Every structure is written in C-alpha cells, then in structure tokens.
Coordinates of C-alpha atoms and ligand atoms in Angstrom, one line a residue:
Chain A
M147 CA -44.5 -7.7 17.0
K148 CA -43.8 -9.7 20.3
P149 CA -39.8 -9.6 20.6
M150 CA -40.6 -5.7 20.5
V151 CA -42.7 -5.7 23.6
T152 CA -40.0 -7.9 25.4
L153 CA -37.2 -5.3 24.0
A154 CA -39.1 -2.5 25.5
A155 CA -39.7 -3.9 28.6
L156 CA -35.9 -4.7 28.8
G157 CA -35.3 -1.4 28.1
A158 CA -37.4 -0.1 31.1
A159 CA -35.8 -2.4 33.5
A160 CA -32.4 -1.2 32.1
I161 CA -33.4 2.5 33.1
A162 CA -34.8 1.5 36.5
L163 CA -31.4 0.0 37.1
A164 CA -29.5 2.8 35.7
A165 CA -31.7 5.2 38.1
V166 CA -30.5 3.3 41.1
S167 CA -26.9 3.5 39.8
G168 CA -23.6 4.7 40.8
A169 CA -23.4 1.7 42.9
D170 CA -25.0 -1.8 42.5
A171 CA -28.7 -2.1 42.8
S172 CA -28.8 -5.2 45.0
R173 CA -27.4 -3.2 47.9
Y174 CA -30.3 -0.8 47.4
D175 CA -32.1 -2.1 50.7
Q176 CA -29.0 -1.5 53.0
Y177 CA -29.9 2.3 52.8
L178 CA -33.3 2.1 53.9
R179 CA -34.2 3.1 57.3
P180 CA -36.2 0.6 59.2
A181 CA -39.6 1.9 60.0
K182 CA -39.1 1.8 63.9
A183 CA -36.3 1.5 66.2
P184 CA -36.1 -1.7 68.3
E185 CA -37.8 -1.4 71.8
P186 CA -37.2 -3.6 74.9
A187 CA -40.2 -5.9 75.7
D188 CA -40.8 -3.8 78.9
N189 CA -41.3 -0.3 77.2
I190 CA -43.1 -0.5 73.9
G191 CA -43.8 3.0 72.9
N192 CA -47.4 3.8 72.9
P193 CA -48.8 7.7 72.4
A194 CA -49.4 7.9 76.0
R195 CA -45.6 7.0 76.9
V196 CA -44.5 9.1 73.8
E197 CA -46.4 12.0 75.0
L198 CA -45.1 12.0 78.8
G199 CA -41.4 11.3 77.5
K200 CA -41.7 14.6 75.3
T201 CA -42.9 16.6 78.2
L202 CA -40.2 15.5 80.4
F203 CA -37.6 16.1 77.6
F204 CA -38.7 19.6 77.1
D205 CA -39.2 20.5 80.8
P206 CA -36.5 22.6 82.7
R207 CA -37.7 21.3 86.1
L208 CA -35.9 18.1 85.3
S209 CA -32.7 20.1 86.3
G210 CA -31.4 21.4 89.7
S211 CA -31.9 25.0 88.6
N212 CA -35.3 24.3 87.0
W213 CA -33.5 26.2 83.9
I214 CA -31.8 23.4 81.9
S215 CA -33.9 20.7 79.8
C216 CA -32.6 18.0 77.6
A217 CA -33.5 20.1 74.7
T218 CA -31.3 23.1 76.0
C219 CA -28.3 21.0 74.6
H220 CA -30.3 18.4 72.3
N221 CA -32.2 21.4 70.5
P222 CA -34.4 20.0 67.7
S223 CA -33.9 23.4 65.9
R224 CA -30.1 22.7 65.6
G225 CA -30.5 19.0 64.5
W226 CA -31.0 18.0 68.1
S227 CA -27.6 19.3 69.0
D228 CA -26.5 22.7 70.3
G229 CA -24.1 24.0 67.7
L230 CA -21.2 24.3 70.4
P231 CA -18.0 22.6 70.1
T232 CA -18.6 21.0 73.2
G233 CA -21.8 21.3 75.7
V234 CA -22.5 23.8 78.3
G235 CA -24.2 22.6 81.5
H236 CA -25.2 23.5 84.9
G237 CA -23.9 27.0 86.0
M238 CA -22.4 27.5 82.4
Q239 CA -19.8 24.8 82.8
V240 CA -18.3 23.9 79.4
L241 CA -18.4 20.0 79.3
K242 CA -15.4 18.0 77.8
R243 CA -17.3 16.5 74.9
A244 CA -19.7 17.5 72.2
T245 CA -23.3 17.1 72.2
P246 CA -24.5 14.3 70.0
S247 CA -27.5 14.8 67.7
L248 CA -30.3 12.4 68.8
I249 CA -31.4 11.5 65.4
N250 CA -31.9 7.9 64.9
C251 CA -30.2 7.3 68.4
G252 CA -32.7 4.4 69.1
F253 CA -30.9 2.3 66.6
N254 CA -27.5 2.8 68.3
T255 CA -26.4 -0.3 70.1
T256 CA -24.4 1.6 72.7
L257 CA -24.6 5.1 73.4
M258 CA -22.3 8.0 74.2
W259 CA -19.0 8.9 72.6
D260 CA -17.3 6.2 74.4
G261 CA -20.2 3.7 74.4
R262 CA -20.7 3.9 78.6
A263 CA -24.5 3.7 78.6
P264 CA -26.2 0.4 77.3
N265 CA -29.6 1.8 76.6
L266 CA -31.8 4.7 76.3
E267 CA -33.7 4.1 79.8
E268 CA -30.5 4.2 81.6
Q269 CA -28.8 6.9 79.6
A270 CA -31.7 9.4 80.2
L271 CA -31.2 9.6 84.0
G272 CA -27.1 10.1 83.4
P273 CA -27.4 13.7 82.4
I274 CA -30.1 14.6 84.9
A275 CA -28.1 13.4 87.8
A276 CA -24.6 14.8 86.6
A277 CA -23.3 17.9 88.7
A278 CA -21.8 19.4 85.4
E279 CA -25.2 18.6 83.2
M280 CA -28.6 19.1 85.0
N281 CA -27.4 18.7 88.5
Q282 CA -30.5 17.2 90.0
D283 CA -30.6 14.4 92.2
L284 CA -33.1 11.6 91.1
P285 CA -35.0 11.2 94.5
G286 CA -35.4 14.6 94.6
L287 CA -36.8 14.7 91.0
V288 CA -39.1 12.0 91.8
S289 CA -40.6 14.3 94.6
K290 CA -40.5 17.5 92.5
L291 CA -42.5 16.0 90.0
S292 CA -45.1 14.1 91.9
A293 CA -45.9 17.6 93.6
I294 CA -46.5 19.1 90.2
Q295 CA -50.3 18.5 89.4
G296 CA -50.8 17.0 86.0
Y297 CA -47.8 14.8 86.2
P298 CA -49.3 12.0 88.2
K299 CA -52.0 11.7 85.7
L300 CA -49.4 11.6 82.9
F301 CA -47.6 8.8 84.5
N302 CA -50.5 6.8 85.1
A303 CA -51.9 6.7 81.5
A304 CA -48.3 5.9 80.4
Y305 CA -47.3 3.5 83.0
P306 CA -50.5 2.2 84.7
G307 CA -49.7 1.2 88.3
E308 CA -45.9 1.9 88.1
G309 CA -46.1 5.2 89.6
I310 CA -43.4 8.3 89.3
S311 CA -40.0 6.7 89.8
E312 CA -36.5 6.9 88.3
K313 CA -37.6 3.9 86.2
T314 CA -40.6 5.4 84.8
I315 CA -38.7 8.8 84.1
G316 CA -36.0 6.9 82.2
K317 CA -38.8 4.6 80.2
A318 CA -40.8 7.4 79.1
I319 CA -37.7 9.7 77.8
A320 CA -36.5 6.7 76.1
A321 CA -39.9 6.3 74.3
Y322 CA -39.8 9.7 73.1
E323 CA -36.4 9.5 71.8
R324 CA -37.2 6.3 69.8
T325 CA -39.6 8.4 67.8
I326 CA -36.7 11.1 66.9
L327 CA -35.9 9.3 63.5
S328 CA -34.3 10.9 60.3
G329 CA -36.4 11.7 57.5
E330 CA -36.1 10.9 53.7
S331 CA -33.2 12.8 51.9
P332 CA -32.3 13.5 48.5
F333 CA -30.0 10.6 48.8
D334 CA -32.8 8.2 49.8
R335 CA -35.1 9.3 47.0
W336 CA -32.1 8.8 44.6
R337 CA -31.4 5.3 46.0
K338 CA -35.3 4.5 45.2
G339 CA -34.7 5.4 41.8
D340 CA -35.1 9.0 41.3
A341 CA -32.0 9.8 39.4
R342 CA -32.6 13.6 39.7
A343 CA -33.0 13.9 43.4
V344 CA -29.5 14.5 43.8
D345 CA -26.6 16.3 41.6
A346 CA -23.7 14.8 39.8
A347 CA -21.2 15.9 42.4
A348 CA -23.1 14.2 45.3
K349 CA -23.4 11.0 43.2
R350 CA -19.9 11.2 42.7
G351 CA -19.0 11.7 46.0
F352 CA -20.9 8.5 47.1
E353 CA -18.7 6.7 44.9
V354 CA -15.7 8.2 46.7
F355 CA -17.4 7.4 50.1
E356 CA -17.7 3.7 49.2
G357 CA -14.3 3.3 47.4
K358 CA -11.2 5.6 47.5
G359 CA -12.3 7.3 50.7
K360 CA -12.8 4.2 52.7
C361 CA -15.4 5.9 54.6
V362 CA -17.8 2.7 54.5
K363 CA -15.4 0.7 56.5
C364 CA -16.8 2.3 59.4
H365 CA -20.0 4.5 58.2
E366 CA -22.1 1.9 57.0
G367 CA -25.8 0.8 56.4
F368 CA -28.7 2.8 56.7
N369 CA -27.5 4.9 59.5
F370 CA -23.8 5.3 58.3
T371 CA -22.5 3.8 61.5
D372 CA -21.0 0.5 62.4
N373 CA -22.0 1.0 65.8
G374 CA -18.1 0.6 66.7
F375 CA -15.1 2.3 68.2
H376 CA -12.2 3.7 66.3
N377 CA -9.3 6.1 67.0
I378 CA -9.2 8.2 63.8
G379 CA -6.5 10.6 65.1
V380 CA -8.6 13.7 66.2
K381 CA -6.2 16.2 68.0
E382 CA -7.1 17.3 71.7
P383 CA -7.0 20.9 72.2
N384 CA -4.0 22.0 74.2
G385 CA -2.3 18.9 75.5
E386 CA -5.5 17.5 76.8
V387 CA -5.9 13.7 76.9
D388 CA -9.3 12.0 76.2
V389 CA -8.8 8.1 76.1
G390 CA -12.4 7.6 75.0
R391 CA -13.4 3.9 75.0
F392 CA -10.4 2.8 76.7
A393 CA -12.0 4.0 80.1
Q394 CA -15.0 1.5 79.4
R395 CA -12.6 -1.3 78.4
A396 CA -8.8 -1.1 78.6
L397 CA -7.8 -2.6 75.5
R398 CA -5.0 -1.4 73.3
V399 CA -7.4 -0.7 70.3
N400 CA -9.8 1.2 72.5
Y401 CA -7.2 3.9 73.3
G402 CA -8.5 7.3 72.1
A403 CA -11.3 5.4 70.1
F404 CA -14.9 6.9 70.1
R405 CA -18.0 5.7 68.8
T406 CA -18.8 6.1 65.0
P407 CA -21.5 8.9 64.7
S408 CA -24.3 8.5 62.3
L409 CA -24.0 10.8 59.4
R410 CA -27.6 11.3 58.7
D411 CA -28.6 15.1 58.9
V412 CA -24.7 15.6 59.6
A413 CA -24.7 19.0 57.7
L414 CA -27.1 20.4 60.4
T415 CA -24.9 19.5 63.3
A416 CA -21.5 21.3 63.0
P417 CA -19.0 21.6 64.8
Y418 CA -17.9 18.1 64.4
M419 CA -16.1 15.1 66.3
H420 CA -16.2 14.4 70.1
N421 CA -14.6 17.4 71.1
G422 CA -15.7 20.0 68.4
A423 CA -12.4 20.1 66.6
Y424 CA -13.9 20.8 63.1
A425 CA -16.2 23.5 62.2
T426 CA -17.0 22.4 58.9
L427 CA -17.3 19.4 56.8
E428 CA -14.7 20.7 54.5
E429 CA -12.3 20.4 57.5
V430 CA -13.6 16.8 58.3
V431 CA -12.8 15.9 54.9
E432 CA -9.3 17.3 54.9
H433 CA -8.8 15.5 58.2
Y434 CA -9.3 12.2 56.4
D435 CA -7.2 12.9 53.4
R436 CA -4.2 13.6 55.9
G437 CA -4.9 10.3 57.3
G438 CA -5.7 11.8 60.8
D439 CA -3.4 14.0 63.0
V440 CA -2.5 11.8 66.1
T441 CA -0.8 8.6 64.7
E442 CA -0.4 7.0 68.1
H443 CA -3.0 4.3 68.6
L444 CA -4.4 5.1 65.2
S445 CA -7.2 2.8 63.6
P446 CA -5.3 0.9 60.8
N447 CA -8.2 1.6 58.7
M448 CA -6.8 5.2 58.4
S449 CA -4.4 6.5 55.9
P450 CA -3.7 9.4 53.7
L451 CA -6.2 9.4 50.8
G452 CA -4.6 11.4 48.1
L453 CA -8.0 13.0 47.3
T454 CA -8.4 15.4 44.5
A455 CA -10.0 19.1 45.1
G456 CA -12.6 17.6 43.1
E457 CA -13.1 14.3 45.2
K458 CA -13.1 16.2 48.2
S459 CA -15.8 18.9 47.4
D460 CA -17.8 15.8 46.1
L461 CA -17.7 13.9 49.2
V462 CA -18.9 17.2 51.0
A463 CA -22.0 17.3 48.4
F464 CA -22.7 13.6 49.3
M465 CA -23.0 14.1 52.8
K466 CA -25.1 17.1 52.3
S467 CA -27.5 15.0 50.2
L468 CA -28.1 13.1 53.6
T469 CA -30.2 15.9 55.1
G470 CA -33.7 14.7 55.4
K471 CA -37.2 16.2 55.8
Q472 CA -36.9 17.3 59.1
L473 CA -39.4 16.0 62.2
V474 CA -41.9 18.6 62.9
V475 CA -42.1 18.9 66.6
T476 CA -44.9 20.5 68.5
L477 CA -43.8 21.8 71.8
P478 CA -45.6 20.5 74.8
H479 CA -47.6 22.3 77.1
L480 CA -45.7 21.7 80.5
P481 CA -48.0 20.6 83.5
N482 CA -48.3 23.1 86.4
Chain B
M280 CA 17.1 -30.1 81.3
I281 CA 14.4 -28.9 83.8
R282 CA 12.8 -26.8 81.3
L283 CA 12.6 -29.6 78.9
I284 CA 11.1 -31.9 81.3
A285 CA 8.5 -29.1 82.2
A286 CA 7.8 -28.9 78.3
A287 CA 7.3 -32.3 78.1
A288 CA 5.0 -32.7 80.7
V289 CA 2.7 -29.8 79.8
L290 CA 2.6 -31.8 76.3
A291 CA 1.6 -35.0 78.0
A292 CA -1.0 -33.2 79.9
L293 CA -2.5 -32.0 76.6
P294 CA -5.7 -34.4 75.8
A295 CA -4.8 -36.6 72.7
S296 CA -7.9 -35.1 70.6
A297 CA -6.6 -31.3 70.6
T298 CA -8.4 -29.8 67.7
E299 CA -8.5 -26.6 65.9
V300 CA -11.8 -24.9 66.0
E301 CA -12.2 -22.3 63.2
V302 CA -14.6 -19.3 63.6
A303 CA -15.0 -16.8 60.9
Q304 CA -15.7 -12.8 61.3
K305 CA -17.9 -11.8 58.4
N306 CA -20.5 -8.9 58.2
K307 CA -19.4 -7.6 61.6
K308 CA -20.7 -11.0 63.2
F309 CA -19.0 -14.4 64.4
S310 CA -20.0 -17.3 62.0
T311 CA -21.5 -18.8 65.3
T312 CA -22.5 -17.4 68.5
A313 CA -21.7 -20.5 70.7
V314 CA -18.7 -22.8 70.3
K315 CA -18.2 -26.0 72.7
A316 CA -14.6 -27.1 73.0
K317 CA -12.3 -28.9 75.1
V318 CA -9.2 -27.7 77.4
G319 CA -6.1 -27.8 74.9
D320 CA -8.2 -27.0 71.7
T321 CA -7.5 -24.2 69.7
L322 CA -9.7 -21.4 68.7
V323 CA -8.7 -19.9 65.2
F324 CA -10.3 -16.6 64.2
R325 CA -10.3 -15.6 60.5
N326 CA -11.3 -12.1 59.5
D327 CA -13.5 -12.5 56.4
D328 CA -14.3 -8.8 56.5
P329 CA -12.6 -6.0 54.6
F330 CA -11.8 -4.0 57.5
F331 CA -10.0 -4.8 60.7
H332 CA -11.5 -6.9 63.6
N333 CA -10.2 -7.5 67.1
I334 CA -10.4 -10.5 69.5
F335 CA -10.1 -10.1 73.3
S336 CA -11.6 -12.1 76.4
L337 CA -11.9 -10.5 79.7
S338 CA -13.6 -13.7 81.2
D339 CA -12.4 -15.1 84.6
T340 CA -11.3 -18.2 83.3
Q341 CA -8.9 -17.0 80.8
S342 CA -8.2 -13.2 79.6
F343 CA -6.5 -12.0 76.6
D344 CA -6.1 -9.5 73.9
L345 CA -5.1 -10.7 70.3
G346 CA -4.8 -7.2 68.9
S347 CA -6.4 -6.4 65.6
Y348 CA -5.9 -7.7 62.2
P349 CA -6.9 -7.2 58.6
Q350 CA -9.0 -9.3 56.2
G351 CA -7.6 -12.8 55.4
E352 CA -5.6 -12.8 58.3
S353 CA -6.2 -15.2 61.7
R354 CA -5.4 -15.4 65.2
K355 CA -5.4 -18.2 67.4
V356 CA -6.1 -19.0 71.1
V357 CA -5.2 -22.3 73.3
L358 CA -7.9 -22.8 75.4
K359 CA -6.4 -23.3 79.0
K360 CA -9.1 -23.9 81.5
E361 CA -12.8 -25.3 81.9
G362 CA -15.4 -23.0 82.0
T363 CA -17.4 -20.2 80.1
L364 CA -15.3 -17.8 78.1
E365 CA -16.9 -14.6 76.5
I366 CA -15.1 -13.6 73.5
E367 CA -15.6 -10.1 71.9
C368 CA -14.3 -7.6 69.0
A369 CA -13.2 -4.5 70.9
I370 CA -13.9 -2.5 67.7
H371 CA -17.3 -3.8 67.3
P372 CA -19.0 -4.4 70.5
D373 CA -21.7 -6.3 69.0
M374 CA -19.8 -9.2 68.1
K375 CA -20.2 -11.9 70.8
L376 CA -19.0 -15.3 71.2
K377 CA -19.6 -17.6 74.1
V378 CA -17.2 -20.6 74.5
Q379 CA -18.0 -23.6 76.6
V380 CA -14.8 -25.2 77.4
E381 CA -14.8 -28.7 78.9
K382 CA -12.5 -30.9 80.2
Ligands
CU627 CU1 -14.9 -6.5 64.7

C-alpha cells in the first residue's frame, strides 16, 4: 500500500508543477511583485505622509492656473495616464512626449522617458515648475500652500518640524506615488498555479514573449522592464527629432533610446511609446515584427521576428493578461 | 625611426607586471562592484548575458566608449592614469563599477 501513497503524492506534485507550466517553475518568483517599493531612509512612508502626498497629487492649486493637478495627466481612471498620444499642459500646450502610467513607478531606478530624474522626490517638483506643464514657481507654491488653512496641519503631521517647503512637497508626493502598485493579474494567478486563470492564447503568447519574440531581453522581471534604455526604431511624426537618452548621456548607443516601460496594466494605457505612435497593442506587435522602422542607431536586440498571425494575437492576449485588479482610489477632500 | 623609438619608450614605461583583470557582465550586473588595478593593466569585460551590454566611462582621468556587444564577446581597455574610474553600461544605468587605479 505504501508505494501507492508515494505515487499519489508524486502525481500531485507533477500536477502542481504543470500548473505553473508553460515556462519552468523554478523561475516562478521572478514575476511576483515585491510587497513594497524601495524607500529612501529619510522618507519612509507612513499614513500621514501618504495622505498629504495624495492631497497634493489631486490638488489643482499646485499649478499656476489653479486648474491642473498631477491627476489631470496621471488620471487613475485611465491607468494613471491620460489616454492621449502626448500630454496636454498649461494653456492647452501639447507636450512632446506621452504621459507614462505611474503604476509601479516606485520601482523604477531612473524616471522619465530619458531617465533624467533620479528619484520620485526630485521628479515631483519638475512638472510643477515646468512652464508647459503646471507653470507654478516653487517659492510661490510654498507661500500659496502655507496660506491655505489645513495644509500646515497636514505637513506638520507628516513631517514634524520640517515645515512646508519644496523638499517636503516633493517627499510627500513621492511617498504617495510609492503606494501606486499593480494588483494581482490573471497572469499572476496563473504563475501561482491556477491553470485556468488565463486562456491558452495568453499562455502561448507568454512563450512567444520569452522565446521567438525576444521581448524578455528588455521587458524582464515582475515589472517587465530592465530599467534600461534602448532605441527600438520608433518613427517620429513629420520629421521631428527626439534624441531621448542621448541628451542625458551623449553616447552613441543612447541616440534615440528611451526607457523600457513596464507592461503591467499596459492594456489600460494606450496610445503607446514615448510619442504615442501606436493606438493599439496590435500595432505595437506589428512594429516589433517589422524589427522597428528607423534603423539608424537601432538596438542590436531588434530584428524582424517573422511572427505568424496566430503568434501576434497570442502576444496581445498575453499582454492583456497583465491587467491586474485596480487600486481603489478614494478622492481626498482638499483643504480650504 | 622616431616613431619606433617613441613606441619603445612607451613599452619601457609600462610596469613589468601589467596584467589583465577580467570582469564579467551577468544578470545586468558586473561580477564585482569595485576593482583595484595598476596603470598599464588591461580591464577585460566579458558579456555573459543573452543580450547586449555597453561599456563607457566619462571619468576625469580617462573617458571612453567601447560600444555595445553580444553574449560571449569581450571588450578591453588599458588603464592610462592613476585615480578613480567610474565605469558603466549605457544601456543599463544600474550597472556600475569603480576602478581604483594605482601607479
Ligand atoms: Cu548592460
């Protein structure tokens, strides 16, 4: 009788392994999101900091016009982006680049399409002061917030003794942004062993993603990004030039290179690419299948893929399986 | 003639013990984060990842861009001056290596 039990146990183990299947089970952990985004020692998140940061994030008084908030462009109802090819800022100015989603931005080791911002604390002040975005000078903002009853109290609770300053504004917003995390997706449930969480197309698509499509060379790990910069040959509209990362570090490989975006919740954040060149994931897959359009300075990891029609739609199905449960956002009451 | 002599002089100036120091690039990391070497030593960077890496330095003591190269290939650089060199990969900015170059 004993051998039977062992066999049954073995069978169960085999089933468990098969459930994780498609790829090898030993790499299962690499796709699990860490519980928390890393934080700098001088800005460990706590409820008071997150609450203040959220209030600032949704407060249009952070702009010169008192009309544009961070959430105007990074709208939680649209995957923390704006659904536009490129952002629209102060006085309806159309920006050069697309508004990235903020989901999991706390894990990015550099920020912006060209990596010019080193951390969330510093990044937060950029769009406030930028004339084309929120057009609000920072000293003016400190006076403005100090005069709004209710803000001093919030700042004091979050950063006792530090006062209202550019620094504490940046810190609070960053603390809030670190809570904007991706939720569990069908893909994650599949990786955890629920074989029925995704359909066969998504499973085949994941194989294309890791294999023939070579997508993992750049979109790797739980956040599907290598935190790196690549020129994937995206065309600019009517002859415009965007040198991308090259403006930050003038090295040949950086010419026209942009930060690899995360693919978590990517189905929610069309249009795609730094300039919003593609309206759908299908168009993105066609781009990769062609091996990119602009061959000058093209990443050597790019080449025509020769995907079949089935493989292309499987890839799209896989990317759609990365849409997770969305964070429930309750809007803050802004102090008066 | 003059060229030859100049070349000979350079050779003579190299420390007798010039060596090759190999650093691997694997899982988007250098195999070490800090290296000590001597002027005249050669650093060899070997790509062990299934995608391209780059090597460059914009340090005051020495600046270079060795371009990008695939798995299995290496790039070399001879250390010219004493001081501290910061070496990075332009494709993956989290890859950083500090080289302490001594006389
Ligand atoms: Cu690299």
